[in-house]
Amino acid sequence: MNEQSSQLSLLDEDAPASAAVRHSTISLSEVFDAWRELGWLRPLDVYFAHFVVGDRITEHPALALAAALVSHQLGRGHVCLDLARTLADPASVLSLPPQDGRRTDTHAIDARALLRGLGLSSVETWLALLSAAPQVANARQLESKEAAPAPMVVDGQRLYLYRSWRAEGDVAASLVSRMGALPPADEQLGELLATYFPHSMAPQDGTPDWQKVAVALAATQRLAVISGGPGTGKTTTVIKLLAVLQRQALNQQGRPLRIRLAAPTGKAAARLSDSISGALQRIVTDDELKSAIPCEATTLHRLLGALPDTRRFRHNEQQPLPLDMLVVDEASMIDLDMMRSLLAALPSDARLVLLGDRDQLASVEAGAVLGELCSESAGFSAPMHARLEQLGGTALPQRSPHSPLADNVTMLERSYRFDHNSGIGALARAVNNGDRAAVNACWEAGYADIARVDLTQQGDGQLTELAVDGYRHYLEPLAQLDPLEALQRLGEFQLLCALRRGRWGVEGLNDTIAQALKRRHLISHTRGWFAGRPVMVTRNDPRLGLYNGDIGLTLPDPDDASRLRVFFAAPDREEGVRSLAPGRLTSVETCFAMTVHKSQGSEFSRVMLVFPEQPNPILTRELLYTGITRARHHCTIASAAPTLIESATQQRIWRDANLRERISRLQG
């Protein structure tokens, strides 16, 4: 069947018969309508397909399908549509079940039959059809200015929306421009490294001190990426790096560097501020140096100056940030568009340090920038390897560089928080390694800091009791707590969900927990505003100084107990808290339960992670690892399906993007 056909043969002889495929032909418009009804396509995706081909969808179905899918993939967090992957495994792109886990007939419209019906038997065929369309530009021609922009761009075997292709290219170019080394290190750098790392790079067990390696590398580069799991010492590493650089600046220039600290969310920024403040007092004894190291972190939106009702920021290429160095924590949460805006606003000579955990969930929006910048077992180039050995005074393991950022990335490999007695640490490692046997062994080992609840046997009764006990810690003494202490106690326990919808999702459990708390007279209402209601901001509001992910707590007004105020941690730690009238908050939701995605950048003393009763593509190794590692002291995992936890370790998140290759191309 050629592309001019208006009807598609969708009967797959290899698929079981289904009521939805009784007819042998169906139009692509009907396919789109069915997918939209099932939740497999957004209305926006269908609209974009019609925007690209106009009213000629029956004449150009392959182009219309590509347009709908590339828009659909962007909504799922992908930067582009990998045409080869789509043809090899069409169900991974064409049959995404709804997030609430509703069961649907996956043979309603067979994916392979659809592609065959369009004559798309190979990537070359699809590329030829796309390349002939004026709505699709060629990446090489765009780069050489031989072609004008178009709604979509073909780059190799990948199809992009033009805006995404341009954003990825801008990020690649900006990173490459910062990858050149600074002038050769002076003798003082080696002396300062010895001061803050009195032992050699190789501690007693013979493995390198990767914190020292990270500081040595970052001190000589404009761009440094430091990745490590919980407890690997990212904060300690940053404090020592800042101490080294500020001491150099004070000695050489007579003034300190202008340094800013930032994180993607308010919670992450507050945690970074607390961590830096505590570590600074412990590590740095020089008062002059201590005063030169900032302790206050802000959100990226506040740093860049988000403009109300737009996607733009006050700081950009024309008005760069007034700083010499920027440190960004929780970089795994930064999506492609935000990274583009951040890099555009940095002065060309400013240093950038990105901190994060490459194994955590990628950003909610499109892109997985940190994951792409960090590669498995990456080594350093020969010149950098020699330089680091000279600065550290010891040998480093020989590893072949596999990443275009080989000389800009350090992986912190040792956890100082989770020792051999830690179930949280053992479980996180087992999940991260995708080792089902090791996951099972963790449950059998009897660790005191992890527990498992089988919801198939005990239903939601035990889960509810555990949640009530967790939140009782701040609700019972609420009348006696000041707002800052109440906010701190709120962060002691958190229930995390894999999904938003369904009985075991955020919406269902928020309602269940609120009702249980009301029955125990810990809260007065389950709807509307009431004392003790925790809320999460769901939309940026620069006018109020609130951003997506900020957590607030509803409390009686200290000046008038008959009124309620919603208290948030203040951006300036010295101010403690700030409060707003509930009526001013239009984009918030109750957060007795929150998704694992929303919990990124936060840590809690105790965590309960809840899995649903049915498999779902969102249940992945990264989600499980992220949920477990939000807990500092205890983690309980509750599942409504006996094997769902173990099976999640076998599923990995994949994000179609091409940042590393584009960096390599720019490097020549």
XYZ file of C-alpha atoms in Angstrom:
668
model
C 0.000 0.000 0.000
C 1.601 3.277 -1.065
C 1.563 6.645 0.630
C -1.231 7.979 -1.557
C -3.677 5.471 -0.018
C -6.337 6.927 2.228
C -7.134 3.580 3.888
C -4.697 1.432 5.876
C -4.750 -2.327 6.230
C -4.452 -2.974 9.938
C -5.103 -6.693 10.252
C -2.015 -8.399 11.680
C -2.014 -12.112 10.981
C 0.325 -12.644 13.956
C -1.990 -10.897 16.431
C -5.025 -12.482 18.080
C -8.368 -11.394 16.722
C -9.977 -8.457 18.463
C -13.241 -6.624 18.120
C -11.296 -3.453 17.432
C -9.548 -4.927 14.358
C -12.463 -6.683 12.668
C -12.343 -4.263 9.770
C -9.424 -4.639 7.414
C -9.080 -0.962 6.607
C -9.167 2.240 8.618
C -8.157 5.839 7.928
C -5.236 7.485 9.705
C -7.629 10.121 11.050
C -9.585 7.324 12.710
C -6.338 5.916 14.089
C -5.520 9.294 15.623
C -9.015 9.590 17.085
C -8.741 6.136 18.653
C -5.307 6.827 20.123
C -6.466 10.147 21.505
C -9.467 8.466 23.136
C -7.200 5.840 24.715
C -4.804 8.498 25.985
C -1.979 7.303 23.730
C -1.869 10.648 21.941
C -2.528 14.106 23.293
C -4.896 16.433 21.440
C -1.816 18.601 20.873
C -0.096 15.747 18.989
C -3.037 15.318 16.633
C -3.295 19.073 16.156
C 0.379 19.269 15.212
C -0.031 16.490 12.639
C -2.888 18.413 11.022
C -0.845 21.626 11.224
C 1.990 19.955 9.293
C -0.073 18.372 6.499
C -3.162 20.582 6.543
C -6.219 18.820 5.175
C -4.084 16.422 3.110
C -3.595 13.738 5.754
C -4.858 11.045 3.396
C -2.227 12.031 0.833
C 0.690 12.182 3.276
C -0.064 9.682 6.069
C 3.606 8.802 6.718
C 4.430 12.490 7.241
C 1.356 13.004 9.429
C 2.207 9.938 11.528
C 5.781 11.155 12.015
C 4.526 14.585 13.056
C 2.102 13.150 15.616
C 4.734 10.808 17.038
C 7.535 13.352 17.341
C 5.154 15.627 19.253
C 3.999 12.662 21.338
C 7.599 11.729 22.185
C 8.351 15.259 23.342
C 5.439 14.972 25.766
C 6.981 11.744 27.112
C 10.330 13.420 27.769
C 12.123 12.495 24.552
C 13.978 15.169 22.633
C 13.447 13.411 19.297
C 11.860 10.413 17.564
C 14.291 7.612 16.762
C 12.935 6.235 13.484
C 14.978 3.036 13.689
C 13.702 2.289 17.194
C 10.146 3.008 16.099
C 10.339 0.472 13.290
C 12.165 -2.136 15.386
C 9.859 -1.806 18.425
C 6.790 0.201 17.420
C 4.869 -0.686 20.578
C 7.410 1.274 22.640
C 6.355 4.425 20.811
C 2.843 3.689 19.585
C 1.262 1.846 22.500
C 1.927 3.768 25.688
C -0.721 2.792 28.267
C -2.331 5.578 30.295
C -0.487 6.434 33.512
C -3.342 5.308 35.724
C -2.775 1.729 34.624
C -6.212 1.156 33.054
C -6.250 -2.050 31.069
C -6.763 -1.524 27.355
C -6.751 -3.733 24.279
C -3.197 -3.332 23.011
C -4.268 -4.857 19.691
C -6.906 -2.166 19.163
C -4.748 -0.775 16.380
C -1.770 -2.965 15.655
C 1.414 -0.908 15.419
C 3.365 -3.109 13.023
C 0.400 -3.473 10.719
C 0.012 0.295 10.662
C 3.638 0.819 9.644
C 3.368 -1.898 6.996
C 0.204 -0.286 5.703
C 2.142 2.932 5.149
C 4.876 1.080 3.303
C 7.416 1.907 6.017
C 9.496 -1.247 5.801
C 12.838 0.453 6.477
C 14.350 3.594 7.939
C 15.579 4.554 4.481
C 12.028 4.477 3.121
C 10.711 6.692 5.900
C 13.646 9.100 5.601
C 13.081 9.385 1.857
C 9.420 10.277 2.393
C 10.298 12.839 5.076
C 13.185 14.374 3.133
C 10.921 15.034 0.171
C 8.520 17.073 2.302
C 9.025 20.856 2.575
C 7.870 20.641 6.214
C 11.066 18.740 7.092
C 14.550 20.321 7.019
C 17.873 18.490 6.850
C 20.142 19.090 9.846
C 23.354 19.343 7.853
C 21.820 21.875 5.494
C 20.520 23.896 8.439
C 23.974 23.897 10.054
C 25.602 25.082 6.823
C 22.861 27.705 6.235
C 21.867 25.960 2.988
C 18.273 25.506 4.136
C 15.684 27.520 6.013
C 14.085 26.279 9.255
C 11.042 24.018 8.995
C 8.609 22.611 11.587
C 10.608 19.363 11.760
C 14.256 18.422 11.282
C 15.867 15.133 10.227
C 19.267 14.562 11.831
C 20.660 11.156 10.881
C 17.934 8.642 11.766
C 16.252 10.976 14.227
C 13.340 13.310 13.693
C 13.049 16.482 15.814
C 10.723 19.361 16.255
C 12.783 22.331 15.093
C 12.706 23.979 18.512
C 14.064 20.831 20.217
C 16.764 20.365 17.587
C 17.868 23.960 18.015
C 17.843 23.703 21.825
C 19.971 20.546 21.804
C 22.416 22.169 19.406
C 22.658 25.314 21.519
C 23.387 23.258 24.649
C 26.037 21.234 22.815
C 27.732 24.372 21.451
C 27.710 26.112 24.827
C 29.174 23.092 26.610
C 31.904 22.677 23.995
C 32.830 26.352 24.343
C 33.452 25.754 28.077
C 35.409 22.541 27.739
C 38.809 24.067 27.187
C 41.122 23.869 30.175
C 42.064 26.962 32.123
C 45.710 28.103 32.209
C 48.155 25.607 33.745
C 47.699 25.134 37.485
C 50.201 26.919 39.670
C 52.103 25.316 42.519
C 49.619 26.734 45.000
C 46.874 24.419 43.722
C 48.829 21.328 44.702
C 49.496 22.795 48.145
C 45.835 23.666 48.656
C 44.752 20.172 47.601
C 47.163 18.741 50.156
C 45.663 21.046 52.811
C 42.089 19.887 52.292
C 43.008 16.312 51.422
C 45.906 15.531 53.769
C 45.978 11.918 52.617
C 46.989 10.872 49.133
C 44.432 10.133 46.457
C 44.544 6.472 47.459
C 43.052 5.770 50.920
C 43.671 2.554 52.848
C 41.796 0.234 50.513
C 43.828 1.426 47.530
C 40.972 3.058 45.601
C 41.392 6.665 44.496
C 39.977 9.495 46.568
C 37.523 10.595 43.898
C 36.565 13.681 45.892
C 40.136 14.907 45.568
C 40.157 13.983 41.878
C 36.931 15.941 41.380
C 38.323 19.044 43.084
C 41.592 18.858 41.147
C 39.726 18.513 37.858
C 37.140 21.206 38.582
C 39.814 23.647 39.703
C 41.384 23.521 36.236
C 38.242 23.490 34.059
C 35.475 25.957 33.242
C 33.004 23.063 33.110
C 32.910 20.282 35.696
C 30.282 17.574 36.156
C 30.361 15.665 39.454
C 28.024 12.687 39.761
C 27.516 10.476 42.786
C 24.825 8.699 44.737
C 23.563 9.641 48.213
C 26.306 9.945 50.784
C 29.187 10.016 48.307
C 30.244 13.448 49.527
C 29.119 15.837 46.806
C 28.607 18.639 49.342
C 31.991 18.032 50.979
C 33.605 18.030 47.547
C 31.990 21.342 46.620
C 32.999 23.027 49.893
C 36.616 21.998 49.389
C 36.503 23.111 45.754
C 35.129 26.520 46.715
C 37.709 26.858 49.485
C 40.533 26.098 47.047
C 39.271 28.490 44.381
C 38.490 31.319 46.799
C 41.881 31.039 48.455
C 43.521 31.248 45.030
C 41.366 34.253 44.110
C 42.092 36.073 47.374
C 45.831 35.479 47.023
C 46.059 36.348 43.339
C 43.368 39.003 42.839
C 42.794 40.328 46.325
C 39.050 39.685 46.018
C 36.893 36.572 46.099
C 35.080 35.085 43.127
C 31.405 35.928 42.749
C 29.841 32.527 43.345
C 26.168 31.536 43.261
C 24.526 28.275 44.365
C 21.327 27.009 42.756
C 19.054 23.986 42.388
C 16.005 23.210 40.234
C 13.406 23.327 43.047
C 12.862 25.257 46.260
C 13.182 22.098 48.367
C 16.462 21.158 46.682
C 17.781 24.703 47.103
C 16.890 24.702 50.819
C 18.594 21.354 51.320
C 21.704 22.573 49.476
C 21.807 25.679 51.679
C 21.592 23.597 54.842
C 24.220 21.118 53.626
C 26.679 23.813 52.564
C 26.212 25.782 55.790
C 26.820 22.740 57.984
C 29.793 21.434 56.026
C 31.406 24.878 55.822
C 31.641 25.176 59.607
C 33.177 21.731 59.823
C 35.679 21.949 56.969
C 36.850 25.571 56.736
C 38.501 27.218 59.744
C 39.862 30.377 58.094
C 37.358 33.170 58.885
C 38.293 35.242 55.824
C 37.834 32.229 53.584
C 34.655 31.173 55.346
C 33.064 34.562 54.684
C 33.931 34.265 50.972
C 32.007 31.002 50.499
C 28.251 31.434 49.939
C 25.766 29.313 51.873
C 22.510 30.524 50.333
C 21.166 28.600 47.361
C 18.299 29.721 45.153
C 16.132 28.066 42.533
C 17.143 28.262 38.895
C 13.971 30.192 38.116
C 14.768 32.807 40.769
C 18.398 32.950 39.682
C 17.525 33.563 36.036
C 14.627 35.886 36.837
C 11.560 34.136 35.426
C 9.249 36.622 33.689
C 5.549 36.203 34.552
C 3.332 34.450 31.985
C 6.222 33.681 29.628
C 8.919 31.049 29.137
C 11.568 33.786 29.106
C 13.993 34.988 31.763
C 15.428 38.355 32.668
C 18.983 37.019 32.361
C 20.027 35.792 28.920
C 22.769 36.290 26.311
C 22.205 40.054 26.303
C 21.967 40.361 30.093
C 24.164 37.620 31.585
C 24.283 36.706 35.238
C 26.730 38.793 37.316
C 28.894 35.932 38.578
C 32.230 34.202 38.149
C 31.084 30.718 39.111
C 27.802 28.830 39.351
C 27.247 25.576 41.260
C 24.016 23.724 40.424
C 22.878 20.794 42.555
C 20.399 18.051 41.518
C 21.376 18.520 37.881
C 19.559 15.318 36.875
C 16.325 17.322 37.215
C 17.356 19.931 34.639
C 15.565 19.502 31.312
C 16.953 20.523 27.943
C 15.143 23.871 27.722
C 16.210 24.935 31.201
C 19.809 23.923 30.520
C 19.723 25.969 27.345
C 18.458 29.032 29.231
C 20.977 28.535 32.028
C 23.968 28.237 29.701
C 22.816 31.218 27.659
C 22.745 33.400 30.782
C 26.249 32.442 31.961
C 29.115 34.801 31.133
C 31.490 33.164 28.672
C 34.362 33.097 31.175
C 32.311 31.847 34.145
C 32.882 28.438 35.683
C 29.996 25.959 35.842
C 29.835 22.990 38.223
C 26.952 20.533 37.825
C 26.260 18.165 40.718
C 23.861 15.257 40.624
C 23.210 11.552 40.520
C 23.141 10.171 36.994
C 21.192 7.106 38.178
C 18.185 9.095 39.390
C 15.096 9.804 37.344
C 15.619 12.152 34.450
C 13.849 15.504 34.271
C 10.074 15.576 33.990
C 10.312 17.673 30.828
C 12.195 16.603 27.717
C 15.829 15.597 27.964
C 18.194 13.744 30.259
C 21.152 16.104 30.142
C 23.122 14.855 33.148
C 22.727 11.223 32.095
C 24.047 12.031 28.637
C 27.045 13.895 30.020
C 28.068 10.993 32.285
C 29.146 7.694 30.743
C 29.938 4.287 32.147
C 33.563 3.785 33.264
C 34.727 6.951 31.566
C 38.410 7.728 31.821
C 40.499 10.846 31.274
C 42.591 11.846 28.296
C 46.314 11.183 28.633
C 47.227 14.847 29.386
C 44.461 15.184 32.012
C 45.333 11.813 33.534
C 48.953 12.907 33.968
C 47.946 16.283 35.356
C 45.617 14.773 37.955
C 48.260 12.294 39.065
C 50.757 15.136 39.463
C 48.335 17.253 41.477
C 47.194 14.356 43.642
C 50.560 12.753 44.127
C 49.394 9.215 43.347
C 48.467 6.907 40.491
C 44.979 6.716 38.996
C 43.470 3.672 37.279
C 43.857 3.584 33.518
C 40.491 3.815 31.781
C 39.800 4.583 28.161
C 37.774 7.764 27.687
C 34.371 6.934 26.168
C 32.757 10.318 26.519
C 33.274 13.594 24.662
C 33.366 15.162 28.146
C 35.999 12.774 29.464
C 38.067 15.563 31.029
C 35.079 17.299 32.570
C 33.314 14.486 34.451
C 34.139 12.817 37.767
C 32.168 9.967 39.307
C 32.134 9.743 43.116
C 32.029 6.017 43.841
C 32.241 5.598 47.618
C 29.221 6.090 49.900
C 30.055 7.460 53.341
C 26.414 7.382 54.488
C 25.448 3.786 53.781
C 27.923 1.254 55.171
C 27.775 -2.553 55.060
C 25.067 -2.506 57.757
C 22.751 -0.284 55.705
C 19.810 -1.934 54.019
C 19.011 1.291 52.168
C 22.481 1.301 50.647
C 22.416 -2.415 49.787
C 18.939 -2.188 48.258
C 19.818 0.916 46.244
C 22.940 -0.794 44.850
C 21.015 -3.952 43.986
C 18.303 -1.977 42.201
C 20.844 0.182 40.389
C 22.652 -2.931 39.165
C 19.403 -4.503 38.000
C 20.121 -7.546 40.186
C 16.829 -9.227 41.159
C 18.587 -11.869 43.239
C 20.403 -9.187 45.245
C 17.115 -7.311 45.744
C 15.521 -10.446 47.178
C 18.593 -11.025 49.352
C 18.139 -7.563 50.885
C 14.691 -8.510 52.183
C 15.982 -11.785 53.571
C 18.998 -10.193 55.289
C 16.889 -8.596 58.018
C 18.217 -5.044 57.697
C 16.724 -2.713 60.300
C 16.345 0.280 57.980
C 14.231 -1.286 55.201
C 10.846 -2.981 55.280
C 8.330 -4.374 52.852
C 4.535 -4.352 53.017
C 2.443 -6.706 50.876
C -0.742 -4.815 50.071
C -2.329 -7.865 48.427
C -2.648 -9.472 51.866
C -3.123 -6.468 54.127
C -4.832 -3.990 51.828
C -4.507 -0.310 52.586
C -5.118 -0.685 56.335
C -1.475 -1.101 57.340
C -0.337 1.461 54.788
C -2.797 3.990 56.188
C -1.691 3.310 59.760
C 1.968 3.768 58.833
C 1.176 7.028 57.040
C -0.872 8.330 59.985
C 1.975 7.505 62.374
C 4.409 9.281 60.066
C 2.420 12.508 59.900
C 1.372 12.417 63.555
C 4.903 13.656 64.306
C 4.026 17.177 63.165
C 0.231 17.185 63.459
C -0.159 16.310 67.152
C 2.020 19.162 68.488
C 0.992 21.557 65.680
C -0.451 24.190 68.035
C 2.811 24.378 69.987
C 5.189 24.543 66.993
C 6.444 27.696 65.374
C 6.130 27.678 61.547
C 9.801 26.907 60.895
C 9.812 23.948 63.274
C 6.529 22.683 61.825
C 8.009 22.768 58.314
C 11.075 20.909 59.525
C 8.935 18.233 61.186
C 6.837 17.907 58.028
C 10.018 16.812 56.246
C 10.627 13.908 58.628
C 8.269 11.538 56.800
C 6.903 11.349 53.261
C 4.693 8.915 51.376
C 5.817 8.555 47.748
C 3.841 7.075 44.869
C 4.860 5.763 41.475
C 1.658 7.009 39.830
C -0.656 9.986 40.115
C -3.969 8.223 39.509
C -5.624 5.129 40.846
C -6.117 3.640 44.279
C -2.383 3.482 44.959
C -1.583 6.775 43.261
C -1.221 10.290 44.652
C -4.858 11.228 44.135
C -6.275 8.105 45.776
C -3.867 8.018 48.705
C -4.101 11.731 49.473
C -7.821 11.241 49.940
C -7.416 8.006 51.945
C -4.810 9.497 54.287
C -6.738 12.735 54.799
C -9.832 10.776 55.820
C -7.796 8.620 58.219
C -6.194 11.692 59.792
C -9.603 13.311 60.241
C -10.995 10.175 61.916
C -8.165 10.443 64.428
C -8.885 14.170 64.926
C -5.431 15.143 63.660
C -6.956 17.432 61.019
C -10.364 19.106 60.942
C -11.282 18.732 57.260
C -10.331 16.662 54.219
C -11.145 19.303 51.585
C -10.289 22.945 51.171
C -7.954 24.754 53.528
C -7.341 23.439 57.047
C -4.590 23.671 59.652
C -1.960 21.032 58.985
C -2.597 20.765 55.241
C 0.705 20.324 53.381
C 0.661 21.694 49.849
C 2.927 21.555 46.834
C 3.125 24.325 44.252
C 2.348 22.870 40.823
C 3.031 25.901 38.649
C 5.650 28.622 38.656
C 4.385 31.953 39.990
C 7.196 34.518 39.855
C 4.877 37.232 41.203
C 4.594 35.326 44.492
C 8.149 34.027 44.361
C 6.880 30.422 44.270
C 7.965 27.717 41.858
C 6.900 24.239 40.857
C 7.813 21.813 43.642
C 7.910 24.290 46.536
C 6.336 22.820 49.705
C 4.160 24.828 52.083
C 2.288 24.091 55.298
C -1.073 25.568 56.309
C -1.071 26.926 59.862
C -3.101 29.365 61.992
C -1.973 32.947 61.556
C 0.285 33.792 64.555
C -1.377 37.230 64.689
C -4.952 35.965 64.379
C -5.617 32.293 65.106
C -9.026 32.514 63.408
C -7.290 32.893 60.036
C -5.022 30.525 58.130
C -1.719 31.270 56.436
C 0.428 29.028 54.237
C 4.078 29.041 55.272
C 7.033 28.347 52.982
C 10.742 28.251 53.676
C 12.072 31.680 52.715
C 14.604 31.949 49.849
C 16.869 33.788 52.300
C 17.584 31.368 55.155
C 18.013 34.249 57.616
C 14.349 35.136 57.132
C 13.319 31.613 58.116
C 9.818 31.430 56.648
C 7.405 33.506 54.622
C 3.630 33.191 54.543
C 0.785 33.875 52.148
C -2.980 33.963 52.424
C -4.478 30.721 51.024
C -6.633 32.685 48.584
C -3.525 33.839 46.723
C -2.473 30.277 45.933
C -4.227 29.036 42.813
C -1.884 26.236 41.706
C -1.271 23.978 44.698
C -2.277 20.454 45.689
C -2.337 18.519 48.948
C 0.817 16.443 49.342
C 0.365 13.882 52.079
C 1.365 11.746 49.093
C 3.532 12.919 46.210
C 5.050 11.247 43.169
C 8.648 10.088 43.222
C 9.311 12.575 40.414
C 8.155 15.453 42.613
C 10.316 14.233 45.511
C 13.572 14.655 43.617
C 15.844 17.124 45.311
C 14.378 16.229 48.700
C 15.416 13.894 51.485
C 13.324 12.622 54.375
C 14.188 10.737 57.529
C 11.612 8.110 56.659
C 10.001 7.235 53.346
C 7.184 4.935 52.332
C 7.224 4.099 48.626
C 3.979 2.706 47.186
C 3.735 0.604 44.005
C 0.378 -0.154 42.317
C -1.285 -3.491 41.598
C -0.522 -3.654 37.856
C 2.630 -3.323 35.731
C 3.140 0.061 34.147
C 5.920 1.465 31.906
C 6.634 4.133 34.522
C 7.776 1.480 37.042
C 11.478 1.459 36.282
C 14.832 0.927 37.945
C 15.434 4.666 38.060
C 12.113 5.375 39.746
C 12.668 2.668 42.363
C 16.257 3.814 43.020
C 15.187 7.459 43.318
C 12.395 6.600 45.747
C 14.626 4.449 47.958
C 17.393 7.042 48.119
C 15.048 9.807 49.295
C 15.240 8.086 52.727
C 18.033 8.896 55.151
C 17.175 6.492 57.966
C 14.343 4.162 56.964
C 12.544 3.099 53.788
C 9.363 1.020 53.552
C 8.225 -0.254 50.165
C 4.576 -1.225 49.823
C 3.346 -3.060 46.745
C -0.051 -4.304 45.635
C 1.625 -6.895 43.361
C 4.096 -9.418 44.844
C 6.747 -9.326 42.100
C 6.374 -5.757 40.867
C 9.323 -4.413 42.851
C 11.740 -6.991 41.460
C 10.426 -6.675 37.900
C 10.880 -2.890 38.025
C 14.629 -3.421 38.423
C 14.671 -4.924 34.914
C 13.017 -1.927 33.276
C 15.137 1.088 32.399
C 14.156 4.578 31.331
C 15.276 5.514 27.857
C 15.196 9.007 26.483
C 15.723 9.562 22.785
C 18.248 12.382 22.450
C 21.584 12.963 20.767
C 23.476 15.504 22.877
C 26.691 13.497 23.238
C 26.987 12.846 19.509
C 26.369 16.492 18.724
C 29.083 17.485 21.194
C 31.438 15.040 19.459
C 30.581 16.500 16.053
C 31.371 20.020 17.259
C 34.666 18.827 18.704
C 35.591 17.651 15.214
